[in-house]
Short mmCIF file of C-alpha atoms and ligand atoms in Angstrom, two decimals:
data_model
loop_
_atom_site.label_atom_id
_atom_site.label_comp_id
_atom_site.label_asym_id
_atom_site.label_seq_id
_atom_site.Cartn_x
_atom_site.Cartn_y
_atom_site.Cartn_z
CA MET A 4 -7.66 16.25 -7.37
CA PRO A 5 -4.71 16.50 -4.93
CA ASP A 6 -5.66 17.77 -1.50
CA THR A 7 -2.26 19.29 -0.84
CA LEU A 8 -0.45 22.32 -2.15
CA THR A 9 3.14 21.62 -3.18
CA ILE A 10 5.65 24.44 -3.14
CA THR A 11 8.86 24.12 -5.13
CA GLY A 12 11.76 26.14 -6.47
CA GLU A 13 13.64 28.93 -4.70
CA ILE A 14 12.67 27.94 -1.16
CA ALA A 15 14.49 26.35 1.78
CA CYS A 16 13.09 22.91 0.95
CA PRO A 17 10.25 21.69 -1.26
CA CYS A 18 7.18 21.11 0.81
CA GLU A 19 3.61 19.98 0.66
CA LEU A 20 0.97 21.80 2.65
CA ALA A 21 -2.53 20.62 3.51
CA ALA A 22 -5.42 22.91 4.44
CA ILE A 23 -4.72 22.21 8.10
CA ASP A 24 -1.16 23.53 7.67
CA LEU A 25 -2.49 26.75 6.16
CA ALA A 26 -4.94 27.06 9.06
CA GLN A 27 -2.00 26.87 11.45
CA LEU A 28 -0.18 29.83 9.93
CA PRO A 29 -0.25 33.01 12.06
CA VAL A 30 -3.70 34.34 12.97
CA ALA A 31 -2.69 37.76 11.64
CA ALA A 32 -2.33 36.21 8.16
CA GLN A 33 -5.78 34.58 8.15
CA ILE A 34 -8.74 36.13 6.38
CA THR A 35 -11.79 34.51 7.88
CA ASP A 36 -14.09 35.91 5.21
CA VAL A 37 -12.76 36.69 1.75
CA ALA A 38 -15.90 38.78 1.12
CA THR A 39 -14.16 41.51 3.10
CA LEU A 40 -11.62 41.70 0.23
CA ASP A 41 -14.09 41.18 -2.62
CA PRO A 42 -17.84 41.01 -1.99
CA LYS A 43 -18.28 38.52 -4.86
CA ARG A 44 -16.04 35.93 -3.16
CA SER A 45 -16.42 33.82 -0.08
CA GLY A 46 -14.40 31.42 2.00
CA GLN A 47 -11.43 31.50 4.33
CA ALA A 48 -7.98 32.44 3.08
CA VAL A 49 -4.43 32.95 4.20
CA ARG A 50 -2.06 35.61 2.93
CA LEU A 51 0.52 34.53 0.37
CA ALA A 52 3.25 36.33 2.36
CA ALA A 53 2.66 34.01 5.32
CA VAL A 54 2.84 30.91 3.11
CA LEU A 55 6.11 32.15 1.62
CA ASP A 56 7.53 32.91 5.07
CA ALA A 57 6.61 29.40 6.20
CA VAL A 58 8.52 27.73 3.37
CA GLY A 59 11.55 30.00 3.59
CA VAL A 60 11.43 31.69 0.21
CA LYS A 61 14.86 32.79 -1.01
CA PRO A 62 15.68 36.33 -2.20
CA THR A 63 16.46 34.83 -5.64
CA ALA A 64 12.74 34.14 -6.15
CA ARG A 65 11.33 36.77 -8.52
CA TRP A 66 8.44 34.95 -10.22
CA LEU A 67 5.57 32.93 -8.88
CA SER A 68 4.03 30.27 -11.08
CA LEU A 69 0.65 28.82 -10.23
CA HIS A 70 0.09 25.36 -11.62
CA ALA A 71 -3.26 23.58 -11.88
CA SER A 72 -2.62 20.10 -13.26
CA THR A 73 -6.34 19.23 -13.05
CA ASP A 74 -7.13 21.25 -16.17
CA ASP A 75 -3.57 22.11 -17.25
CA PHE A 76 -3.90 25.83 -16.52
CA HIS A 77 -0.84 27.84 -15.54
CA ALA A 78 0.05 31.43 -14.78
CA SER A 79 3.41 32.99 -13.96
CA ILE A 80 3.48 36.42 -12.36
CA PRO A 81 6.07 38.76 -10.87
CA LEU A 82 6.30 37.91 -7.18
CA ASP A 83 6.79 41.46 -5.90
CA ALA A 84 3.48 42.59 -7.37
CA VAL A 85 1.42 40.02 -5.46
CA ARG A 86 3.50 39.08 -2.46
CA GLU A 87 1.66 41.37 -0.01
CA ARG A 88 -1.82 41.27 -1.49
CA ALA A 89 -2.58 37.83 -2.91
CA VAL A 90 -4.20 35.14 -0.80
CA VAL A 91 -4.85 31.41 -1.00
CA ILE A 92 -8.48 30.50 -0.38
CA TYR A 93 -8.60 27.07 1.26
CA ARG A 94 -11.82 26.63 3.25
CA GLN A 95 -15.47 27.47 3.15
CA ASN A 96 -17.87 27.01 6.06
CA GLY A 97 -15.34 24.81 7.84
CA GLU A 98 -15.12 22.44 4.86
CA PRO A 99 -12.41 22.10 2.22
CA LEU A 100 -13.00 24.61 -0.60
CA SER A 101 -15.09 22.83 -3.23
CA PRO A 102 -13.83 22.34 -6.81
CA LYS A 103 -16.81 24.43 -7.93
CA ALA A 104 -15.29 27.35 -6.03
CA GLY A 105 -11.83 26.55 -7.44
CA GLY A 106 -10.79 24.41 -4.49
CA PRO A 107 -9.16 22.75 -2.72
CA PHE A 108 -6.77 25.70 -3.19
CA ARG A 109 -7.53 28.85 -5.10
CA PHE A 110 -5.10 31.67 -5.69
CA PHE A 111 -6.77 35.04 -5.45
CA ILE A 112 -5.57 38.59 -6.08
CA PRO A 113 -8.24 40.90 -4.65
CA ASP A 114 -7.67 43.89 -6.93
CA PHE A 115 -6.88 42.21 -10.23
CA ALA A 116 -6.91 44.01 -13.56
CA ALA A 117 -9.29 43.05 -16.34
CA CYS A 118 -8.52 39.85 -18.24
CA HIS A 119 -5.45 39.80 -20.54
CA THR A 120 -4.64 43.45 -19.96
CA HIS A 121 -1.76 42.99 -17.55
CA GLU A 122 0.37 40.24 -16.00
CA ILE A 123 -1.64 40.54 -12.79
CA ASP A 124 -5.08 40.00 -14.24
CA GLU A 125 -8.21 38.11 -13.32
CA CYS A 126 -6.99 35.12 -15.32
CA ALA A 127 -4.11 34.73 -12.80
CA ASN A 128 -6.65 33.82 -10.10
CA VAL A 129 -5.82 30.17 -10.66
CA LYS A 130 -8.29 27.56 -9.43
CA PHE A 131 -7.32 24.05 -8.26
CA VAL A 132 -3.70 25.16 -7.68
CA ASP A 133 -1.70 22.07 -6.76
CA ARG A 134 1.78 23.58 -7.10
CA MET A 135 3.25 26.99 -6.50
CA GLU A 136 6.70 27.38 -7.99
CA LEU A 137 9.19 30.14 -7.16
CA THR A 138 11.80 30.93 -9.77
CA ALA A 139 14.36 33.55 -10.77
CA GLU A 140 12.94 33.72 -14.30
CA ARG A 141 9.41 33.70 -15.60
CA GLY A 142 7.83 30.22 -15.52
CA TYR A 143 5.26 28.46 -17.67
CA ASP A 144 2.11 30.43 -18.42
CA ASN A 145 -0.73 29.39 -20.71
CA ARG A 146 -3.32 32.02 -19.88
CA PRO A 147 -5.41 33.13 -22.85
CA HIS A 148 -3.72 35.86 -24.91
CA ASP A 149 -6.69 37.59 -26.43
CA ALA A 150 -10.44 37.91 -26.25
CA ALA A 151 -11.06 34.99 -28.63
CA GLU A 152 -8.88 32.56 -26.65
CA HIS A 153 -10.52 33.80 -23.50
CA ALA A 154 -14.03 33.23 -24.80
CA GLU A 155 -13.01 29.72 -25.90
CA LEU A 156 -11.67 28.90 -22.41
CA HIS A 157 -14.90 30.01 -20.75
CA ARG A 158 -16.96 28.04 -23.26
CA LYS A 159 -14.97 24.91 -22.29
CA GLU A 160 -15.46 25.68 -18.58
CA ARG A 161 -19.21 25.80 -19.08
CA GLU A 162 -19.20 22.42 -20.84
CA GLU A 163 -17.47 20.68 -17.92
N1 MTE B 236 -7.44 26.12 -13.08
C1 MTE B 236 -7.97 27.17 -13.72
N2 MTE B 236 -7.98 28.38 -13.12
C2 MTE B 236 -8.52 29.45 -13.75
C3 MTE B 236 -9.06 29.32 -15.07
C4 MTE B 236 -9.05 28.03 -15.67
O1 MTE B 236 -9.51 27.81 -16.80
N3 MTE B 236 -8.50 26.98 -14.95
N4 MTE B 236 -9.55 30.44 -15.71
C5 MTE B 236 -8.99 31.72 -15.27
C6 MTE B 236 -9.69 32.84 -15.88
S1 MTE B 236 -9.35 33.13 -17.52
C7 MTE B 236 -10.50 33.68 -15.16
S2 MTE B 236 -11.11 35.09 -15.85
C8 MTE B 236 -10.86 33.38 -13.76
C9 MTE B 236 -12.37 33.30 -13.59
O2 MTE B 236 -12.66 33.08 -12.27
P1 MTE B 236 -14.18 32.84 -11.79
O3 MTE B 236 -14.71 31.67 -12.57
O4 MTE B 236 -14.10 32.58 -10.35
O5 MTE B 236 -14.90 34.12 -12.08
O6 MTE B 236 -10.31 32.14 -13.29
C10 MTE B 236 -8.99 31.87 -13.75
N5 MTE B 236 -8.52 30.66 -13.13
MO1 MO B 237 -9.73 35.43 -17.64
#
């Protein structure tokens, strides 16, 4: 599993960030305990807005695609809807975020909608994100479309 987060697309230049780079983003953008956003979650996170500022996102970027090559899971969501509220969880107890918790990098929208009800749903909380892609048009998305597909995905997750 890659231990860096690559950012591509409508940004000043493609770049690769490690956990240490996220830790060096402004203090005001750090969330030392994600439980303050959602009591069921833990770990340290940084606000998406700060990551985007750091890579020089262009005004042409309208969609954010979250790619997890580890298990070939992808979600593409309208950037404006998550820009100020989503976070990237990247550490837990001073250690890299474990794969069990969706690490090394997990995208997290604190107030997501229920699964497959909306573009910004729980399914868009992509685990093991290794690339974030900014585009003018919607990118690749293979989230489950209905309850049956969703149940099948979770069954597979349990088998792993
Ligand atoms: N890489 C990856 N991320 C993923 C998934 C997945 O299968 N692979 N499942 C998604 C779905 S459908 C849901 S509902 C949430 C579940 O998150 P949780 O296991 O932390 O509750 O993770 C999302 N992120
Ligand atoms: Mo989901």
